């Protein structure tokens, strides 16, 4: 399960894929690196989880870690977690890596507010993939992991461009939820 946390400040985002060993940990590492480069690491809490229990507690897939290492990033500290629907309340944005993850998350969301927090990663830059899904590289080779990581990097750059205006360099959270409306749209009725 995703560790319990209630960030005292900052924007909280969780990436979700199938087993939390390939796509979502790569996205977590990429977005964290981007926030660090911008000096905004203290203003955002970034996590990842899976919709299945297949790999709970395992490291990220070795091929995912190797792809990250080739970009100068590290996924060595990652351990797979299961998404816990009770954590919707602690999150500002829940990012699905494909339509199956989005469907599972929407079925677990108890309220319209929870459902409103769910977006697919490629929604932030639809030009990257017409179908809106980050392909699962699990049954593929290292070249496919590199290709998927490139897609994730570009999409995370677009996501960060949406998040950054609402973040503060001092690590304080956005004080008004409407400040982040450009990410999730207007609140549900």
CSV table of C-alpha atoms in Angstrom, one decimal:
chain,number,residue,atom,x,y,z
A,1,UNK,CA,0.0,0.0,0.0
A,2,UNK,CA,1.0,3.6,-0.5
A,3,UNK,CA,2.6,4.8,2.7
A,4,UNK,CA,0.4,7.1,4.8
A,5,UNK,CA,1.4,10.7,4.5
A,6,UNK,CA,-0.1,14.1,4.9
A,7,UNK,CA,2.2,16.6,3.4
A,8,UNK,CA,2.4,19.6,5.7
A,9,UNK,CA,2.9,21.8,2.7
A,10,UNK,CA,3.1,21.5,-1.0
A,11,UNK,CA,1.3,19.9,-3.9
A,12,UNK,CA,0.9,16.1,-3.7
A,13,UNK,CA,0.9,14.0,-6.9
A,14,UNK,CA,0.9,10.2,-7.3
A,15,UNK,CA,1.7,8.3,-10.5
A,16,UNK,CA,-0.2,5.0,-11.0
A,17,UNK,CA,0.5,2.1,-13.3
A,18,UNK,CA,-0.1,-1.7,-13.1
A,19,UNK,CA,2.5,-3.1,-10.7
A,20,UNK,CA,4.5,0.1,-9.7
A,21,UNK,CA,7.7,-1.3,-11.1
A,22,UNK,CA,8.1,0.2,-14.6
A,23,UNK,CA,6.2,3.3,-15.7
A,24,UNK,CA,5.0,5.0,-12.5
A,25,UNK,CA,8.4,4.8,-10.7
A,26,UNK,CA,10.1,6.2,-13.8
A,27,UNK,CA,7.6,9.1,-13.8
A,28,UNK,CA,8.0,9.6,-10.1
A,29,UNK,CA,11.8,9.9,-10.5
A,30,UNK,CA,11.6,12.1,-13.6
A,31,UNK,CA,9.1,14.6,-12.0
A,32,UNK,CA,11.1,14.7,-8.7
A,33,UNK,CA,14.3,15.5,-10.7
A,34,UNK,CA,12.5,18.2,-12.6
A,35,UNK,CA,11.2,19.8,-9.4
A,36,UNK,CA,14.7,19.6,-7.9
A,37,UNK,CA,16.3,21.3,-10.9
A,38,UNK,CA,13.7,24.1,-10.5
A,39,UNK,CA,14.4,24.5,-6.8
A,40,UNK,CA,10.8,23.4,-6.0
A,41,UNK,CA,11.4,20.0,-4.5
A,42,UNK,CA,10.2,21.1,-1.1
A,43,UNK,CA,6.9,22.4,-2.6
A,44,UNK,CA,5.8,19.1,-4.0
A,45,UNK,CA,5.3,15.5,-2.7
A,46,UNK,CA,5.7,13.0,-5.5
A,47,UNK,CA,4.9,9.3,-5.1
A,48,UNK,CA,3.8,6.3,-7.2
A,49,UNK,CA,1.7,3.2,-6.8
A,50,UNK,CA,0.2,0.3,-8.7
A,51,UNK,CA,-3.3,-1.0,-9.1
A,52,UNK,CA,-2.2,-4.6,-8.6
A,53,UNK,CA,-0.4,-6.5,-5.8
A,54,UNK,CA,1.9,-8.5,-8.0
A,55,UNK,CA,5.1,-6.8,-7.1
A,56,UNK,CA,4.5,-5.3,-3.6
A,57,UNK,CA,7.7,-4.4,-1.9
A,58,UNK,CA,9.9,-5.1,-4.9
A,59,UNK,CA,12.4,-2.8,-6.4
A,60,UNK,CA,11.6,-1.1,-9.7
A,61,UNK,CA,12.2,-3.4,-12.7
A,62,UNK,CA,15.9,-3.6,-13.4
A,63,UNK,CA,15.4,-2.4,-17.0
A,64,UNK,CA,13.5,0.7,-15.7
A,65,UNK,CA,16.4,1.4,-13.2
A,66,UNK,CA,18.9,0.9,-16.1
A,67,UNK,CA,17.0,3.3,-18.4
A,68,UNK,CA,16.9,5.9,-15.6
A,69,UNK,CA,20.6,5.4,-14.9
A,70,UNK,CA,21.4,6.1,-18.6
A,71,UNK,CA,19.8,9.5,-18.1
A,72,UNK,CA,21.7,10.2,-14.9
A,73,UNK,CA,18.7,9.4,-12.6
A,74,UNK,CA,18.3,6.8,-9.9
A,75,UNK,CA,15.4,4.6,-9.1
A,76,UNK,CA,17.3,2.4,-6.7
A,77,UNK,CA,15.3,3.5,-3.6
A,78,UNK,CA,12.0,2.7,-5.1
A,79,UNK,CA,9.8,-0.1,-3.6
A,80,UNK,CA,6.4,-1.1,-5.2
A,81,UNK,CA,3.3,0.1,-3.4
A,82,UNK,CA,-0.4,-0.6,-3.9
A,83,UNK,CA,-2.6,2.4,-4.5
A,84,UNK,CA,-4.9,2.9,-1.5
A,85,UNK,CA,-8.1,4.7,-2.3
A,86,UNK,CA,-8.2,6.3,1.1
A,87,UNK,CA,-5.2,8.4,0.1
A,88,UNK,CA,-7.3,10.4,-2.4
A,89,UNK,CA,-7.8,12.9,0.3
A,90,UNK,CA,-4.0,13.4,0.7
A,91,UNK,CA,-3.4,13.9,-3.0
A,92,UNK,CA,-4.0,16.9,-5.3
A,93,UNK,CA,-3.4,15.0,-8.5
A,94,UNK,CA,-3.5,11.2,-9.3
A,95,UNK,CA,-1.8,10.5,-12.7
A,96,UNK,CA,-2.7,7.3,-14.5
A,97,UNK,CA,-0.3,6.0,-17.1
A,98,UNK,CA,-2.9,4.4,-19.3
A,99,UNK,CA,-6.7,4.1,-19.7
A,100,UNK,CA,-6.9,0.9,-17.6
A,101,UNK,CA,-5.3,2.6,-14.7
A,102,UNK,CA,-7.6,5.6,-15.1
A,103,UNK,CA,-10.6,3.3,-15.2
A,104,UNK,CA,-9.5,1.5,-12.0
A,105,UNK,CA,-8.8,4.7,-10.2
A,106,UNK,CA,-12.2,6.2,-11.2
A,107,UNK,CA,-14.0,3.0,-10.0
A,108,UNK,CA,-12.2,3.4,-6.6
A,109,UNK,CA,-12.8,7.2,-6.3
A,110,UNK,CA,-15.6,7.6,-3.7
A,111,UNK,CA,-16.5,11.2,-4.5
A,112,UNK,CA,-16.7,13.6,-7.4
A,113,UNK,CA,-13.8,15.5,-5.9
A,114,UNK,CA,-11.6,12.3,-5.9
A,115,UNK,CA,-12.6,11.6,-9.5
A,116,UNK,CA,-11.7,15.1,-10.4
A,117,UNK,CA,-8.1,14.6,-9.3
A,118,UNK,CA,-7.5,11.8,-11.8
A,119,UNK,CA,-5.7,12.6,-15.1
A,120,UNK,CA,-3.7,10.5,-17.6
A,121,UNK,CA,-0.1,11.6,-17.9
A,122,UNK,CA,-0.4,12.2,-21.6
A,123,UNK,CA,-3.4,14.5,-21.1
A,124,UNK,CA,-0.7,17.1,-20.3
A,125,UNK,CA,0.7,16.8,-23.8
A,126,UNK,CA,-1.7,14.9,-26.1
A,127,UNK,CA,0.7,15.4,-29.1
A,128,UNK,CA,2.9,12.7,-27.6
A,129,UNK,CA,0.5,9.8,-28.2
A,130,UNK,CA,-2.9,9.9,-30.0
A,131,UNK,CA,-4.4,7.1,-27.8
A,132,UNK,CA,-3.3,8.8,-24.6
A,133,UNK,CA,-1.5,5.8,-23.1
A,134,UNK,CA,2.1,5.3,-22.0
A,135,UNK,CA,2.9,1.9,-23.4
A,136,UNK,CA,3.8,-0.8,-20.9
A,137,UNK,CA,7.4,-1.9,-21.6
A,138,UNK,CA,7.3,-4.9,-19.2
A,139,UNK,CA,7.5,-7.5,-21.9
A,140,UNK,CA,9.9,-5.5,-24.1
A,141,UNK,CA,13.7,-4.9,-24.3
A,142,UNK,CA,15.9,-2.1,-23.1
A,143,UNK,CA,15.3,0.0,-26.2
A,144,UNK,CA,11.5,0.0,-25.4
A,145,UNK,CA,12.2,1.1,-21.8
A,146,UNK,CA,14.3,4.0,-23.2
A,147,UNK,CA,11.6,4.9,-25.6
A,148,UNK,CA,8.9,4.8,-22.9
A,149,UNK,CA,11.2,6.9,-20.6
A,150,UNK,CA,11.6,9.5,-23.3
A,151,UNK,CA,7.8,9.7,-23.6
A,152,UNK,CA,7.5,10.0,-19.8
A,153,UNK,CA,10.1,12.7,-19.7
A,154,UNK,CA,8.4,14.8,-22.3
A,155,UNK,CA,5.0,14.3,-20.6
A,156,UNK,CA,6.4,15.1,-17.2
A,157,UNK,CA,7.9,18.3,-18.6
A,158,UNK,CA,4.4,19.3,-19.7
A,159,UNK,CA,2.9,18.3,-16.4
A,160,UNK,CA,5.5,20.3,-14.5
A,161,UNK,CA,4.8,23.3,-16.7
A,162,UNK,CA,1.2,23.1,-15.5
A,163,UNK,CA,2.1,22.5,-11.8
A,164,UNK,CA,5.0,25.0,-11.4
A,165,UNK,CA,2.9,28.2,-11.5
A,166,UNK,CA,1.0,27.1,-8.4
A,167,UNK,CA,4.1,26.1,-6.4
A,168,UNK,CA,6.1,28.4,-4.2
A,169,UNK,CA,9.9,28.3,-3.9
A,170,UNK,CA,9.7,28.4,-0.1
A,171,UNK,CA,8.0,25.1,0.1
A,172,UNK,CA,4.7,26.4,1.2
A,173,UNK,CA,1.6,25.0,-0.3
A,174,UNK,CA,-0.7,26.9,-2.5
A,175,UNK,CA,-3.0,28.7,-0.1
A,176,UNK,CA,-6.1,28.6,-2.4
A,177,UNK,CA,-7.2,25.4,-4.1
A,178,UNK,CA,-8.4,27.6,-7.0
A,179,UNK,CA,-4.7,28.4,-7.7
A,180,UNK,CA,-4.3,24.9,-9.1
A,181,UNK,CA,-7.5,25.0,-11.2
A,182,UNK,CA,-5.5,25.2,-14.4
A,183,UNK,CA,-4.5,21.5,-13.7
A,184,UNK,CA,-7.7,19.9,-12.8
A,185,UNK,CA,-10.3,22.4,-14.0
A,186,UNK,CA,-13.1,23.8,-12.0
A,187,UNK,CA,-14.2,21.9,-8.9
A,188,UNK,CA,-17.1,19.5,-9.4
A,189,UNK,CA,-20.6,20.5,-8.5
